[in-house]
Coordinates of C-alpha atoms in Angstrom, one line a residue:
M1 CA -227.2 40.9 -115.7
A2 CA -225.0 39.7 -119.4
S3 CA -226.8 36.2 -118.6
G4 CA -228.9 34.0 -116.9
A5 CA -226.5 32.1 -115.4
A6 CA -224.1 35.2 -114.6
L7 CA -222.2 36.1 -111.1
L8 CA -223.0 39.6 -109.1
A9 CA -220.8 41.1 -107.4
S10 CA -221.6 39.4 -104.4
G11 CA -220.8 36.2 -105.0
A12 CA -224.8 35.1 -105.3
V13 CA -226.6 34.2 -108.4
G14 CA -229.6 36.3 -109.2
L15 CA -233.2 35.8 -108.5
R16 CA -234.3 33.6 -111.5
P17 CA -235.3 30.1 -112.8
L18 CA -232.2 28.2 -113.8
R19 CA -234.6 25.5 -115.9
A20 CA -237.4 26.3 -118.0
G21 CA -240.1 25.1 -115.2
A22 CA -237.4 25.5 -112.6
P23 CA -238.0 27.6 -109.3
A24 CA -236.6 31.1 -108.5
V25 CA -233.9 31.0 -106.4
E26 CA -233.2 34.9 -104.4
P27 CA -229.9 34.3 -102.5
R28 CA -230.0 34.0 -98.6
I29 CA -226.0 34.9 -98.1
E30 CA -224.3 34.2 -94.8
Y31 CA -221.1 35.3 -94.3
L32 CA -217.9 35.3 -92.2
E33 CA -214.8 36.7 -92.3
N34 CA -211.5 37.2 -90.8
E35 CA -208.6 39.6 -91.4
H36 CA -207.6 37.1 -94.5
V37 CA -210.6 34.8 -95.8
R38 CA -214.2 36.0 -96.7
L39 CA -216.2 33.1 -97.1
G40 CA -220.1 32.7 -97.9
I41 CA -222.7 30.3 -98.2
D42 CA -226.3 30.5 -100.0
L43 CA -228.9 29.2 -97.4
S44 CA -231.4 29.1 -100.5
L45 CA -229.1 26.4 -102.4
G46 CA -228.5 23.9 -98.9
G47 CA -226.1 26.4 -97.2
S48 CA -223.1 25.4 -99.8
I49 CA -220.5 27.5 -100.3
T50 CA -220.9 30.4 -103.3
F51 CA -218.1 32.7 -102.6
L52 CA -214.7 32.2 -101.2
A53 CA -212.2 35.3 -101.8
N54 CA -209.1 36.6 -100.4
A55 CA -210.0 39.2 -97.7
A56 CA -208.1 41.7 -99.3
T57 CA -209.3 41.1 -103.2
G58 CA -212.8 40.2 -102.6
E59 CA -212.6 38.0 -106.3
N60 CA -214.7 35.2 -105.7
L61 CA -212.9 31.9 -106.3
V62 CA -216.1 29.8 -106.9
N63 CA -217.7 29.0 -110.0
N64 CA -222.1 29.3 -109.7
H65 CA -223.1 28.1 -112.8
D66 CA -225.5 26.2 -112.1
W67 CA -226.0 23.6 -108.8
G68 CA -223.5 21.6 -109.4
R69 CA -221.0 24.0 -108.8
Q70 CA -220.1 25.7 -105.6
V71 CA -217.9 24.4 -103.1
Q72 CA -220.7 21.6 -101.7
M73 CA -221.3 18.1 -100.1
S74 CA -221.6 15.6 -102.8
Y75 CA -221.6 12.4 -102.7
Y76 CA -222.2 8.6 -104.4
A77 CA -223.7 5.0 -104.2
A78 CA -225.4 2.4 -105.8
P79 CA -228.1 1.5 -107.9
V80 CA -226.6 2.8 -110.8
P81 CA -229.2 3.9 -112.8
F82 CA -231.1 4.9 -109.1
E83 CA -234.6 5.3 -110.2
P84 CA -236.6 6.2 -107.2
G85 CA -241.0 4.9 -107.4
G86 CA -239.7 4.9 -111.3
K87 CA -238.3 8.1 -112.0
R88 CA -235.8 8.2 -114.6
P89 CA -232.8 10.4 -114.4
K90 CA -231.6 12.4 -116.7
P91 CA -229.9 10.7 -119.5
H92 CA -226.7 12.7 -119.0
W93 CA -226.2 11.4 -115.6
A94 CA -228.0 8.3 -114.8
Q95 CA -224.2 6.6 -114.4
L96 CA -223.5 9.2 -111.5
G97 CA -226.6 6.8 -109.8
W98 CA -227.3 7.9 -105.9
N99 CA -225.9 11.4 -105.7
P100 CA -227.3 13.7 -103.1
V101 CA -225.8 17.2 -104.0
Q102 CA -225.9 20.4 -101.6
S103 CA -227.0 23.1 -103.8
G104 CA -229.3 21.7 -106.0
D105 CA -230.3 18.9 -108.8
A106 CA -229.8 19.2 -112.8
F107 CA -233.2 20.6 -113.3
G108 CA -232.5 23.8 -111.4
Y109 CA -234.7 23.0 -107.9
P110 CA -232.3 23.6 -104.7
S111 CA -232.1 21.9 -101.8
Q112 CA -233.7 22.6 -98.6
V113 CA -231.9 24.2 -95.8
L114 CA -233.7 22.9 -92.5
A115 CA -231.5 24.5 -90.1
F116 CA -228.8 27.1 -89.5
R117 CA -226.8 28.7 -86.7
R118 CA -224.0 30.9 -86.5
E119 CA -221.4 31.0 -83.7
R120 CA -218.8 33.3 -82.8
N121 CA -216.5 32.1 -85.4
S122 CA -218.8 29.2 -87.3
L123 CA -221.2 28.1 -89.7
V124 CA -223.6 25.3 -89.2
V125 CA -226.4 23.7 -91.3
S126 CA -228.4 21.0 -91.3
A127 CA -229.8 20.5 -95.5
R128 CA -231.8 18.1 -97.3
P129 CA -230.5 17.6 -100.7
M130 CA -231.3 17.2 -104.1
H131 CA -230.2 14.1 -106.0
W132 CA -228.3 15.8 -109.2
P133 CA -229.3 13.5 -111.7
L134 CA -233.3 13.5 -110.6
E135 CA -235.7 15.8 -111.7
N136 CA -237.4 17.9 -108.0
E137 CA -236.1 13.9 -105.8
P138 CA -234.9 15.4 -102.7
A139 CA -232.9 12.0 -100.9
E140 CA -234.1 11.0 -98.3
C141 CA -230.9 11.6 -96.3
V142 CA -229.5 15.2 -93.8
F143 CA -226.4 17.0 -94.4
E144 CA -224.3 18.9 -91.9
S145 CA -221.9 21.4 -92.2
R146 CA -219.8 23.2 -90.2
L147 CA -217.8 25.1 -91.6
T148 CA -215.2 27.2 -89.4
L149 CA -212.7 30.1 -90.6
E150 CA -209.1 29.4 -89.3
G151 CA -206.1 31.7 -90.3
S152 CA -206.1 31.5 -94.1
T153 CA -207.8 28.4 -94.1
V154 CA -211.8 27.2 -94.2
R155 CA -212.3 23.9 -91.9
G156 CA -215.0 21.9 -93.2
V157 CA -216.7 18.7 -90.6
C158 CA -219.5 17.4 -93.1
R159 CA -221.7 14.8 -91.8
L160 CA -224.3 12.5 -93.8
K161 CA -227.5 11.1 -92.1
R162 CA -229.1 8.8 -94.0
H163 CA -232.8 7.3 -92.9
G164 CA -234.4 6.2 -96.9
S165 CA -235.8 3.9 -97.5
D166 CA -234.1 2.7 -100.9
E167 CA -232.1 0.1 -101.1
V168 CA -228.4 0.6 -101.4
P169 CA -226.0 -1.6 -101.8
P170 CA -222.9 -1.3 -100.0
I171 CA -220.2 -0.8 -103.2
P172 CA -217.3 1.1 -102.9
R173 CA -217.2 4.4 -105.1
D174 CA -215.3 7.3 -105.8
Q175 CA -216.4 10.3 -104.0
E176 CA -215.7 14.0 -104.3
L177 CA -214.5 15.8 -100.1
P178 CA -215.3 18.6 -101.3
A179 CA -216.9 18.9 -104.7
I180 CA -215.3 21.6 -105.7
Y181 CA -215.8 24.6 -109.2
T182 CA -213.7 27.5 -108.8
N183 CA -213.9 30.7 -111.5
G184 CA -211.0 30.0 -114.4
R185 CA -208.8 31.8 -113.1
F186 CA -208.5 29.6 -110.1
H187 CA -207.5 27.0 -112.0
R188 CA -204.6 25.2 -109.9
L189 CA -206.1 22.5 -107.3
L190 CA -203.3 21.0 -105.1
T191 CA -204.9 18.2 -102.7
Y192 CA -203.1 15.5 -100.5
S193 CA -204.2 11.9 -101.8
G194 CA -202.1 9.7 -99.5
D195 CA -203.0 7.4 -96.4
R196 CA -201.3 10.0 -93.7
P197 CA -204.2 12.7 -94.1
F198 CA -203.4 15.5 -91.5
A199 CA -199.4 15.0 -90.5
G200 CA -198.2 17.8 -93.0
G201 CA -197.1 15.5 -96.2
D202 CA -196.7 16.9 -99.5
L203 CA -199.2 18.1 -102.3
T204 CA -199.6 16.9 -105.3
G205 CA -201.5 18.2 -108.7
G206 CA -201.8 21.7 -110.2
S207 CA -201.7 21.0 -113.5
E208 CA -204.8 18.2 -114.0
A209 CA -207.4 21.0 -112.3
K210 CA -209.0 22.3 -115.8
S211 CA -211.1 25.9 -115.8
G212 CA -214.3 25.1 -114.1
G213 CA -213.6 21.4 -113.4
R214 CA -214.6 19.5 -110.1
V215 CA -212.5 17.9 -108.1
G216 CA -212.5 13.9 -110.2
E217 CA -215.4 14.9 -112.7
V218 CA -216.3 17.7 -115.0
R219 CA -219.7 18.3 -116.1
R220 CA -221.5 19.3 -119.3
D221 CA -225.2 20.0 -119.7

């Protein structure tokens, strides 16, 4: 492996701790494919998407440099900063506040899959996410996702079920739906951001999506 964060040909991140003191993570990839697309989720990282490729070329679009990449569920809410039980967030990410992430946290602790099942054309996952800014702090909520192949597209139906005792004020926050990191060659991102989704409206964007960038933000350690 060229480096500790290198991407294997299979699309999985190799067995190694992401940070000193963090657990080693052994990939557990489940694939779903048709004649157009090959999709892979990692059950050692909360069931997030770690592999997405054209079935003909097999070249992975997904960046797996750390647990804040991938294609995954990630949500934001107050308070900011979020300090459960007095635990302090990593200073660089304190402004994110309440931020459960499907893959794992900024310290390298992965999220836990609670249940997984494979249906004829879908992968269904329930997971307990980690708070990105905090070290080894599982969120008091559950992420549920159903990923289905429809021709050359992947349809994701996602749900957050919150059951925590922590107070989350109802303050509007920008969200990533989903959070996306792509490998450097796949830098053009198109999106629909109007008020009539699923109606075949025009797409916008392209030039603003940077290499290794995520929808709405770029994370750098």
